[in-house]
Structure formats: C-alpha cells, structure tokens
XYZ file of N, CA and C in Angstrom:
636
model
N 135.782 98.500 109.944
C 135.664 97.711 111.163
C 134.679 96.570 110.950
N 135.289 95.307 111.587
C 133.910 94.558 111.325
C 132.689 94.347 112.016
N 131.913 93.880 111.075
C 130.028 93.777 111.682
C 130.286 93.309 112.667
N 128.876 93.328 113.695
C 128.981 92.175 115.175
C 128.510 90.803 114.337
N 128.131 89.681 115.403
C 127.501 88.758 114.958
C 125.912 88.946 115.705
N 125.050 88.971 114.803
C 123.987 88.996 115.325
C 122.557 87.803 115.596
N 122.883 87.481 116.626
C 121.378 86.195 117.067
C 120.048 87.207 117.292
N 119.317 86.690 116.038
C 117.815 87.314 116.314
C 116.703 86.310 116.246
N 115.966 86.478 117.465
C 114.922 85.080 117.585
C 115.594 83.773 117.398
N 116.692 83.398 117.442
C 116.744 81.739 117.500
C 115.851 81.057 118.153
N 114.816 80.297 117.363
C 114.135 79.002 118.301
C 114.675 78.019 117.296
N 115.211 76.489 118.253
C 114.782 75.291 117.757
C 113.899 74.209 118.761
N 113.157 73.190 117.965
C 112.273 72.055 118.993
C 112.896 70.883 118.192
N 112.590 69.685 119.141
C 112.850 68.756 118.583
C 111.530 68.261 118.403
N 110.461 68.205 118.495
C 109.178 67.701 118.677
C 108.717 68.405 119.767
N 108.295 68.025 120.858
C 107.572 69.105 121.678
C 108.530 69.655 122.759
N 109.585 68.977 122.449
C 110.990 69.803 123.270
C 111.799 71.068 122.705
N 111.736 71.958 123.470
C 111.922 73.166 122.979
C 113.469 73.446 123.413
N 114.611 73.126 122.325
C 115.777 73.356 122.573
C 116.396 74.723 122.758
N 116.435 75.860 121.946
C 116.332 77.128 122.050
C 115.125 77.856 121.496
N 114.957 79.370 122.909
C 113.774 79.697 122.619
C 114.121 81.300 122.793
N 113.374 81.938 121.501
C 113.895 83.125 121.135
C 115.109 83.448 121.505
N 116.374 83.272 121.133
C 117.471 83.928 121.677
C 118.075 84.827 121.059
N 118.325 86.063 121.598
C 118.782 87.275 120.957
C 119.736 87.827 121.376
N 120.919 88.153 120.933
C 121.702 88.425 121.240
C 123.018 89.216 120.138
N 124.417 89.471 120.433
C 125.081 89.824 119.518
C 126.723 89.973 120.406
N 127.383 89.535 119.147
C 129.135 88.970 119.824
C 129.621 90.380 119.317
N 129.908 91.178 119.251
C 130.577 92.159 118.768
C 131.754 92.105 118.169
N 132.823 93.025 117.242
C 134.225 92.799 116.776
C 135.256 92.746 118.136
N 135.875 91.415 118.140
C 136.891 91.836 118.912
C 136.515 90.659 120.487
N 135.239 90.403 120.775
C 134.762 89.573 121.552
C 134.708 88.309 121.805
N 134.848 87.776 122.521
C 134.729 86.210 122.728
C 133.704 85.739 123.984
N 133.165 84.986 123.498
C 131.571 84.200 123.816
C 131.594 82.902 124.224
N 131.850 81.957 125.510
C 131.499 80.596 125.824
C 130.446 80.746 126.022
N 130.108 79.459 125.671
C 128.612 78.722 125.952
C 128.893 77.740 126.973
N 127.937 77.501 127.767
C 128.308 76.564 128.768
C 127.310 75.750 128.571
N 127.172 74.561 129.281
C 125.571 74.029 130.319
C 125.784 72.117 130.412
N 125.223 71.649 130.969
C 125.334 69.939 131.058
C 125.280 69.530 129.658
N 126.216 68.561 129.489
C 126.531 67.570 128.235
C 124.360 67.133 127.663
N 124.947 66.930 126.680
C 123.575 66.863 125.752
C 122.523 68.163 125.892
N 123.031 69.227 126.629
C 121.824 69.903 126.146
C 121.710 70.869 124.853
N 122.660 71.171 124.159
C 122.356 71.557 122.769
C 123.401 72.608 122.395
N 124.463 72.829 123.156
C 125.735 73.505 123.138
C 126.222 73.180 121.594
N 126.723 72.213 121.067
C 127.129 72.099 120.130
C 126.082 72.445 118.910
N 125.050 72.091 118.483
C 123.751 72.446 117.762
C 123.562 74.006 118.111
N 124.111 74.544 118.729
C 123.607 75.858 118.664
C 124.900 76.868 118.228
N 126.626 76.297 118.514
C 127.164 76.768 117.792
C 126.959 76.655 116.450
N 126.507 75.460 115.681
C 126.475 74.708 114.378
C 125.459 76.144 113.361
N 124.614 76.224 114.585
C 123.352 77.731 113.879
C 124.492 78.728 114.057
N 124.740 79.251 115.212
C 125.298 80.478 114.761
C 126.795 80.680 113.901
N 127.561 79.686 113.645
C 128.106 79.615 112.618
C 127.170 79.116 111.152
N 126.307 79.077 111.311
C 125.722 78.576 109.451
C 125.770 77.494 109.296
N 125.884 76.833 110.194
C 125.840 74.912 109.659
C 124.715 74.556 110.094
N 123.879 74.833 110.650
C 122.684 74.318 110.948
C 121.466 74.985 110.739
N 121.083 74.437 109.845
C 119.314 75.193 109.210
C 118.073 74.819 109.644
N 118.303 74.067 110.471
C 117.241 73.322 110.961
C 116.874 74.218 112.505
N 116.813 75.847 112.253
C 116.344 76.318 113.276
C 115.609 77.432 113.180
N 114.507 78.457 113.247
C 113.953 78.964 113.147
C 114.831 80.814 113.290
N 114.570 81.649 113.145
C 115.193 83.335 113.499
C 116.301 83.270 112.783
N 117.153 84.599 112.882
C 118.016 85.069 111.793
C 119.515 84.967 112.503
N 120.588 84.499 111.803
C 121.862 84.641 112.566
C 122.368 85.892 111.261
N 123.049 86.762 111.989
C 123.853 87.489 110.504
C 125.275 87.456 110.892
N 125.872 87.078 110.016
C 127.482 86.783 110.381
C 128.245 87.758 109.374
N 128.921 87.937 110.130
C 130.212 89.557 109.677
C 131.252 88.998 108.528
N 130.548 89.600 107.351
C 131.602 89.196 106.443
C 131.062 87.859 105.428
N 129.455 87.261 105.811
C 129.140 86.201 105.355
C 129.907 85.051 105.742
N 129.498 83.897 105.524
C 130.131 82.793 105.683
C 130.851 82.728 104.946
N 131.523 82.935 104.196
C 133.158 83.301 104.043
C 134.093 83.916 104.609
N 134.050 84.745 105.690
C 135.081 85.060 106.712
C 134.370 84.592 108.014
N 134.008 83.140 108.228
C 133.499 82.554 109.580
C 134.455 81.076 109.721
N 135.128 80.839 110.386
C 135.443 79.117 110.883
C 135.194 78.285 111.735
N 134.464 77.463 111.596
C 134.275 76.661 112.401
C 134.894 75.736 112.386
N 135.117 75.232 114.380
C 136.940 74.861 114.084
C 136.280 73.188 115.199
N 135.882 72.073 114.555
C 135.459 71.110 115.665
C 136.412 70.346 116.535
N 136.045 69.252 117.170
C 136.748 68.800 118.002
C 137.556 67.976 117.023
N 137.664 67.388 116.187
C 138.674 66.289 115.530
C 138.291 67.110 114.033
N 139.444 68.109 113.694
C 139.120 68.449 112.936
C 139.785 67.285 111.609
N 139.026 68.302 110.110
C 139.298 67.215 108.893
C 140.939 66.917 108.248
N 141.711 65.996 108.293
C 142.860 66.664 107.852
C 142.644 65.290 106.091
N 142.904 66.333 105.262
C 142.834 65.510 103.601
C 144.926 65.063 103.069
N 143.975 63.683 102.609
C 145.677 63.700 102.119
C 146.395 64.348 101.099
N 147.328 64.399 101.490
C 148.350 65.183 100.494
C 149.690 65.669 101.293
N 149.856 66.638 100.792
C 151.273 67.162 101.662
C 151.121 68.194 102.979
N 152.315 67.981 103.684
C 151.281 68.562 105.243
C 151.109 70.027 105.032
N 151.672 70.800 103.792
C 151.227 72.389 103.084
C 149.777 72.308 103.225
N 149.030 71.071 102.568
C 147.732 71.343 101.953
C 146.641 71.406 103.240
N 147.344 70.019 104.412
C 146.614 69.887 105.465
C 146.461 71.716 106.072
N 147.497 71.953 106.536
C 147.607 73.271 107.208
C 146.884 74.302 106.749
N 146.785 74.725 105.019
C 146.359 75.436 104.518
C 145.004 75.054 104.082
N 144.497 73.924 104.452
C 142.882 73.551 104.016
C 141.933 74.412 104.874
N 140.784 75.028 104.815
C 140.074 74.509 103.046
C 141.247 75.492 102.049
N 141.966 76.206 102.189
C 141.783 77.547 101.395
C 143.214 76.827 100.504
N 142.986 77.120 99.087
C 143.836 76.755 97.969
C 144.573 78.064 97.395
N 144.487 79.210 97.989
C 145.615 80.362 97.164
C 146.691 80.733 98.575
N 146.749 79.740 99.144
C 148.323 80.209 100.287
C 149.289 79.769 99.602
N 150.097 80.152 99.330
C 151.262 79.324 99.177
C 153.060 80.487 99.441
N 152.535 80.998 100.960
C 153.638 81.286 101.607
C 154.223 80.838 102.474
N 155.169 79.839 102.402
C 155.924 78.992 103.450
C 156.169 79.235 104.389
N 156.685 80.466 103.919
C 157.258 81.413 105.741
C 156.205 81.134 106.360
N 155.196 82.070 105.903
C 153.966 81.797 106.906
C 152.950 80.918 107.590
N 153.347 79.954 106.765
C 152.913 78.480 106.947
C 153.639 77.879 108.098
N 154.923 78.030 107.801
C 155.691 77.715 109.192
C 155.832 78.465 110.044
N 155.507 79.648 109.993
C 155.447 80.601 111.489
C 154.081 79.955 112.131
N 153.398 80.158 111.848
C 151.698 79.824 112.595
C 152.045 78.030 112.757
N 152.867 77.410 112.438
C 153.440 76.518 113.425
C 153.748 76.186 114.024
N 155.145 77.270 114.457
C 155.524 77.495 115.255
C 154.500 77.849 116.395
N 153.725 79.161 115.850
C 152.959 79.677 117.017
C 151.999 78.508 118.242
N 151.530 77.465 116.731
C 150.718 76.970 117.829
C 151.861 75.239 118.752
N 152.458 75.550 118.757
C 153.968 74.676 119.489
C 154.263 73.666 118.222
N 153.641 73.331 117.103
C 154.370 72.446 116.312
C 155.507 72.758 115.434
N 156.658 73.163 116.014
C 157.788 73.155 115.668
C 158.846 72.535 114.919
N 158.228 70.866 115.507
C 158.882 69.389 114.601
C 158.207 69.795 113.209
N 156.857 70.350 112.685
C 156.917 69.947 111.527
C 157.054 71.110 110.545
N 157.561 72.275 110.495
C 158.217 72.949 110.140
C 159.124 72.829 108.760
N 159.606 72.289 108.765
C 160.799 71.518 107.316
C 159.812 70.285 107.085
N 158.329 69.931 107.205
C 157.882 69.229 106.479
C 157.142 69.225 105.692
N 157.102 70.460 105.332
C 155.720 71.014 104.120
C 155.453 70.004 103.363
N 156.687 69.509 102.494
C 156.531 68.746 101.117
C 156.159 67.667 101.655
N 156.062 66.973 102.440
C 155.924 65.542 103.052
C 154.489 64.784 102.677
N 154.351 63.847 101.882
C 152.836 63.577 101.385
C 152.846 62.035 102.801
N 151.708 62.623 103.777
C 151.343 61.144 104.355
C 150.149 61.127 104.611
N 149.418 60.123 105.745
C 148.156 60.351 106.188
C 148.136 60.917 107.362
N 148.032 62.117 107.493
C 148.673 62.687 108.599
C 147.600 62.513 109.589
N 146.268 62.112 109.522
C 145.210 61.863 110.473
C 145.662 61.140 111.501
N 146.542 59.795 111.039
C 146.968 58.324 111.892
C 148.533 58.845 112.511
N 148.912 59.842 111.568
C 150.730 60.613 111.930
C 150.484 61.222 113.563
N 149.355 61.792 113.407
C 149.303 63.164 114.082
C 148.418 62.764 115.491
N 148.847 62.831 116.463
C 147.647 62.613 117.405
C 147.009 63.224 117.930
N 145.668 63.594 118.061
C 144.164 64.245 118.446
C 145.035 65.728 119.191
N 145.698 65.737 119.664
C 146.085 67.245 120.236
C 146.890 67.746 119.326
N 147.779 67.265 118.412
C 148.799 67.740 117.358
C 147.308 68.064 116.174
N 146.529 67.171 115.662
C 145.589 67.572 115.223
C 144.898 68.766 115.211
N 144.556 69.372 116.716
C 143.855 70.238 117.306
C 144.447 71.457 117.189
N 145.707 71.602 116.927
C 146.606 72.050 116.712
C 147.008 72.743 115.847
N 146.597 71.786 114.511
C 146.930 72.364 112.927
C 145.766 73.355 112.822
N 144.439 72.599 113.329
C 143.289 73.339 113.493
C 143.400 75.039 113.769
N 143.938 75.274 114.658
C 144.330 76.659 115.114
C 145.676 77.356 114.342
N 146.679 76.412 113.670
C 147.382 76.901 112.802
C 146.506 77.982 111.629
N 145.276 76.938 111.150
C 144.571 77.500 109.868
C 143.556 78.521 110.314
N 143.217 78.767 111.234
C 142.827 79.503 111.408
C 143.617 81.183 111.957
N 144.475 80.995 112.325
C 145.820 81.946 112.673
C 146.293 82.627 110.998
N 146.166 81.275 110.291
C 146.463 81.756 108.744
C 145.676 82.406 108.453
N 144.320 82.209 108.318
C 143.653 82.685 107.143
C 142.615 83.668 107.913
N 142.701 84.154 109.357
C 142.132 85.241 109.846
C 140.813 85.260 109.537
N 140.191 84.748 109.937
C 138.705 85.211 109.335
C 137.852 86.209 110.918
N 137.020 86.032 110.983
C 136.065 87.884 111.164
C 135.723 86.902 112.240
N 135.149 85.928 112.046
C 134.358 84.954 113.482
C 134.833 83.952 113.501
N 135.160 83.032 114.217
C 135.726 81.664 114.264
C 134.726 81.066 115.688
N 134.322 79.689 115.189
C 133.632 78.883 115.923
C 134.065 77.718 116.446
N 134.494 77.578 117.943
C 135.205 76.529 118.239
C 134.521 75.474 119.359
N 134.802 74.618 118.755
C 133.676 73.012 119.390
C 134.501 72.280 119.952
N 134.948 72.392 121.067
C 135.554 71.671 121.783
C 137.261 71.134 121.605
N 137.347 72.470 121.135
C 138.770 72.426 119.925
C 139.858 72.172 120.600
N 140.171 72.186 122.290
C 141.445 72.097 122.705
C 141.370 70.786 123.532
N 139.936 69.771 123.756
C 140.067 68.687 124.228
C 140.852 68.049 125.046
N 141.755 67.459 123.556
C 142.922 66.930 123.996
C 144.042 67.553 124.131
N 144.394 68.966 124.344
C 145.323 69.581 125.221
C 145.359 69.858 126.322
N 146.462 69.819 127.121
C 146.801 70.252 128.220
C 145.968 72.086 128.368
N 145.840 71.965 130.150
C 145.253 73.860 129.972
C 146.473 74.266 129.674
N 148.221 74.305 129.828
C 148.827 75.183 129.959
C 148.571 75.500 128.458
N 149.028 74.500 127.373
C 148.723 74.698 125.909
C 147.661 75.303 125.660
N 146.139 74.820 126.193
C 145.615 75.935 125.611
C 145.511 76.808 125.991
N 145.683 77.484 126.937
C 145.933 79.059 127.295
C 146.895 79.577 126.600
N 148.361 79.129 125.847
C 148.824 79.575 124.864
C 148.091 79.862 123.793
N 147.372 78.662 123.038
C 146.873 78.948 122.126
C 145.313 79.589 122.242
N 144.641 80.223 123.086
C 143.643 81.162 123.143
C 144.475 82.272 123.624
N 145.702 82.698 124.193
C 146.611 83.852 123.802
C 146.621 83.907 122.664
N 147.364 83.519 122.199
C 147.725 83.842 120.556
C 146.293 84.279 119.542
N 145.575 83.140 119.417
C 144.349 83.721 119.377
C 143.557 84.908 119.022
N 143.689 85.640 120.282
C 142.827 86.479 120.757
C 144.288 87.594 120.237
N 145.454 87.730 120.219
C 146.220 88.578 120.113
C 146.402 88.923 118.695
N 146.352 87.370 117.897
C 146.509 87.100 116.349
C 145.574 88.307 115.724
N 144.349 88.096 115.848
C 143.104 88.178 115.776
C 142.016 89.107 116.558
N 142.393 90.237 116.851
C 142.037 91.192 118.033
C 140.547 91.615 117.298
N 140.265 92.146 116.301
C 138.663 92.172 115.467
C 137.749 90.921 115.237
N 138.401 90.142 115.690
C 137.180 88.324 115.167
C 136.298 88.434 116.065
N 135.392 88.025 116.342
C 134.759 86.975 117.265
C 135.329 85.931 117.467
N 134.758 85.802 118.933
C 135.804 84.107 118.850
C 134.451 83.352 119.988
N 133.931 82.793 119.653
C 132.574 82.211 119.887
C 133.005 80.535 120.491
N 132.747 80.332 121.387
C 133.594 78.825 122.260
C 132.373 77.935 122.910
N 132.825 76.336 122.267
C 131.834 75.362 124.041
C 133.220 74.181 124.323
N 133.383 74.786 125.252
C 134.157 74.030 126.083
C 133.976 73.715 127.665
N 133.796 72.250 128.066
C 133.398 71.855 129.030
C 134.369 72.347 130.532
N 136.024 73.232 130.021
C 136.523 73.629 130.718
C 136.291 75.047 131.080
N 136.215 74.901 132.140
C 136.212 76.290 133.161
C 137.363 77.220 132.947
N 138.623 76.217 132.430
C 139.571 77.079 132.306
C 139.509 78.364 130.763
N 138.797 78.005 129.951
C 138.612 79.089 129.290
C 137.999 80.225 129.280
N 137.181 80.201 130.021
C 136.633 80.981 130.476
C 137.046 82.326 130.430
N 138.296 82.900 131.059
C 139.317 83.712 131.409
C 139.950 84.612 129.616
N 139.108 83.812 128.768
C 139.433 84.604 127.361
C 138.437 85.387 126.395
N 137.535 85.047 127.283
C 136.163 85.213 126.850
C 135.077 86.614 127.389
N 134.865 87.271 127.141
C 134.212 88.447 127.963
C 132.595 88.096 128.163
N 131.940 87.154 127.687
C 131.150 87.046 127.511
C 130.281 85.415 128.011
N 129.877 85.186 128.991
C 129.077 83.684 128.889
C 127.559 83.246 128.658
N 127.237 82.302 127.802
C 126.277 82.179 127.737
C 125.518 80.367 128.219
N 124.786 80.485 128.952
C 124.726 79.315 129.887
C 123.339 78.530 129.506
N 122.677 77.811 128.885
C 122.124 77.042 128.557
C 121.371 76.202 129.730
N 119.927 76.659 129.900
C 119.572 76.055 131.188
C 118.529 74.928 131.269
N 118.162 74.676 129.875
C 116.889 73.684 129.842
C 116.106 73.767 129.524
N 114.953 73.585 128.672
C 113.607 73.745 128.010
C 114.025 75.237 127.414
N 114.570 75.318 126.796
C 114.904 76.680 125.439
C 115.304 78.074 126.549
N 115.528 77.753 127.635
C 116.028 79.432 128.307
C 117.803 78.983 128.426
N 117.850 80.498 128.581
C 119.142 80.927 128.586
C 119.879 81.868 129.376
N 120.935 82.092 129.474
C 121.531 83.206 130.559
C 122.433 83.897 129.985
N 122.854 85.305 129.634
C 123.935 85.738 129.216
C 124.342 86.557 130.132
N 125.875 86.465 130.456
C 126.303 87.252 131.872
C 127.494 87.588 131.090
N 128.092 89.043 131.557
C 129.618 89.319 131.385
C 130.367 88.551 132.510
N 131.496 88.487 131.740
C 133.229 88.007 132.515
C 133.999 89.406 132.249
N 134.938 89.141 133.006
C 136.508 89.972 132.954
C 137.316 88.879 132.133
N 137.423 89.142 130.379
C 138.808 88.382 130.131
C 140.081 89.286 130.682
N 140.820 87.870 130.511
C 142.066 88.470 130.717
C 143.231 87.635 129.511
N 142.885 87.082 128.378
C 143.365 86.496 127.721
C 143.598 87.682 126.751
C-alpha cells in the first residue's frame, strides 16, 4: 500500500513576511487535498514544496515513493517536439504501447488525435491551452504515479470537462494522492480534504464529503 504524504514543520519567509508557518499535516493513499485562499498568497509556492520543486523552505515534506512516483502537473504544461507519441508519453521514454497511448486519449476527450501518434509537429501552437491541459492528464493517467500535483491544471476547461477528467482521475488512480489549487469552487467536490491559506503563515485544514 502506499506511504501518505507527509508535511512536517513547513515554514517559508520572504524577508520579514512569513509565508508558511509550521505546517503539518499528511494526504494519505487514496486522498485528494485543495488548497484554496486569495490570488498571490502562496498557493502555488507551496504546492511547488510539497511536490519537491521548491527548496527554498524550511521542515520536511516526505513523498510516497520519492520523487519518482510524484507529478506535478502545471497550468500550461511542457509539450517537446517530436511526434505527438513522445508529447503524450513525456517525461517518461520506456512507453511504447499504442493501445494505451490512445486509450488515455480517449479518456481524457481527445479522440481526434488518436491515429496521430506518428505525426512530428509543434504541437504547443497545434494544440490549444485546454487540448494542452489535456495531454497533461493523459500522462499522468499513463504513467500512474503515487501523488500527482496539480496547478491550476483545468483552467482552460469547461467545469463539465473537468469533472470528467477529475472522475477519471480519481477512478484511474484510487491509491495516489491527488493534491489541487484551483481557483474553482467547482472542484472541490473531488477532494476530501481543504486546505485554506489565510495570511501571515496560518492555515486551516477542514474535511469535505468528496463525491468524485
């Protein structure tokens, strides 16, 4: 079974502003976690720590499986050129099952590109910010990892879409963490867990009822 994710003592300051202050906490297998609170206060910088991208903060994060079974999934994610196989399957270089490449296409509604594996373009300028957002959750559907970290990942989708794709998700993936900042209320509903960000380094953690 997998580890929880564990927040022990997180503090960060920026100078004498105290962004997070001691925060302790833990996502368990199988759980999902929004963060909430007003734009600029440190929502994104604090997923960045508890996924491992950000060192610039004081206390211990321990992540299930190491940062090798963690994704962090941002708002415009990276797509590299080559063929739209490589986009879908990036970072990870030992997929090379088609079927499955095109099922988790399907799953997340991109259907048109299906029969385009081999296709070499720039698919950044092809693809627009929600088809983007999109592949994003394809690769992660692929390659299953233990925690996945998502930054504002459904943006530019419609809620009905993303409530599909935080179904699938959460169904794909029933042992991950699934750790969220999204400025919509509507996710909420997938998440068992909120954590609310209130100003000068305090914090709030309250249960929800998912139903995703």
């Amino acid at each position: 079974m997998n580890e929880p994710t564990i927040i022990d003592g997180l503090h960060k300051r920026y100078g004498d502003l105290v962004a997070l202050q001691d925060m302790t906490f833990q996502v368990s297998p199988g759980e999902g976690l929004v963060i909430c609170g007003p734009s600029g206060i440190g929502k994104s910088v604090l997923l960045q720590s508890l996924a491992g991208l950000w060192p610039f903060a004081s206390g211990r994060v321990r992540l299930p499986g190491g940062s090798d079974a963690v994704m962090f999934v941002p708002q415009l994610p990276y797509l590299p050129l080559g063929d739209l196989r490589s986009v879908v399957t990036y970072p990870r270089r030992d997929c090379d099952d088609d079927r499955a490449i095109q099922q988790v296409l399907v799953d997340v509604n991109l259907p048109q590109l299906v029969l385009r594996l081999n296709e070499v373009a720039e698919w950044s300028t092809m693809l627009s910010v929600g088809e983007q957002q999109r592949i994003a959750f394809a690769r992660v559907l692929l390659a299953r990892p233990k925690a996945v970290f998502l930054d504002e990942s459904t943006s530019a989708m419609d809620e009905k879409l993303e409530s599909v794709l935080y179904q699938r998700l959460r169904t794909a993936l029933p042992d991950a963490a699934v750790v969220t900042v999204s400025h919509r209320a509507t996710v909420h509903e997938f998440h068992e867990s909120r954590l609310e960000l209130l100003g000068d380094g305090k914090w709030r953690l309250t249960r929800l009822t998912a139903s995703g």
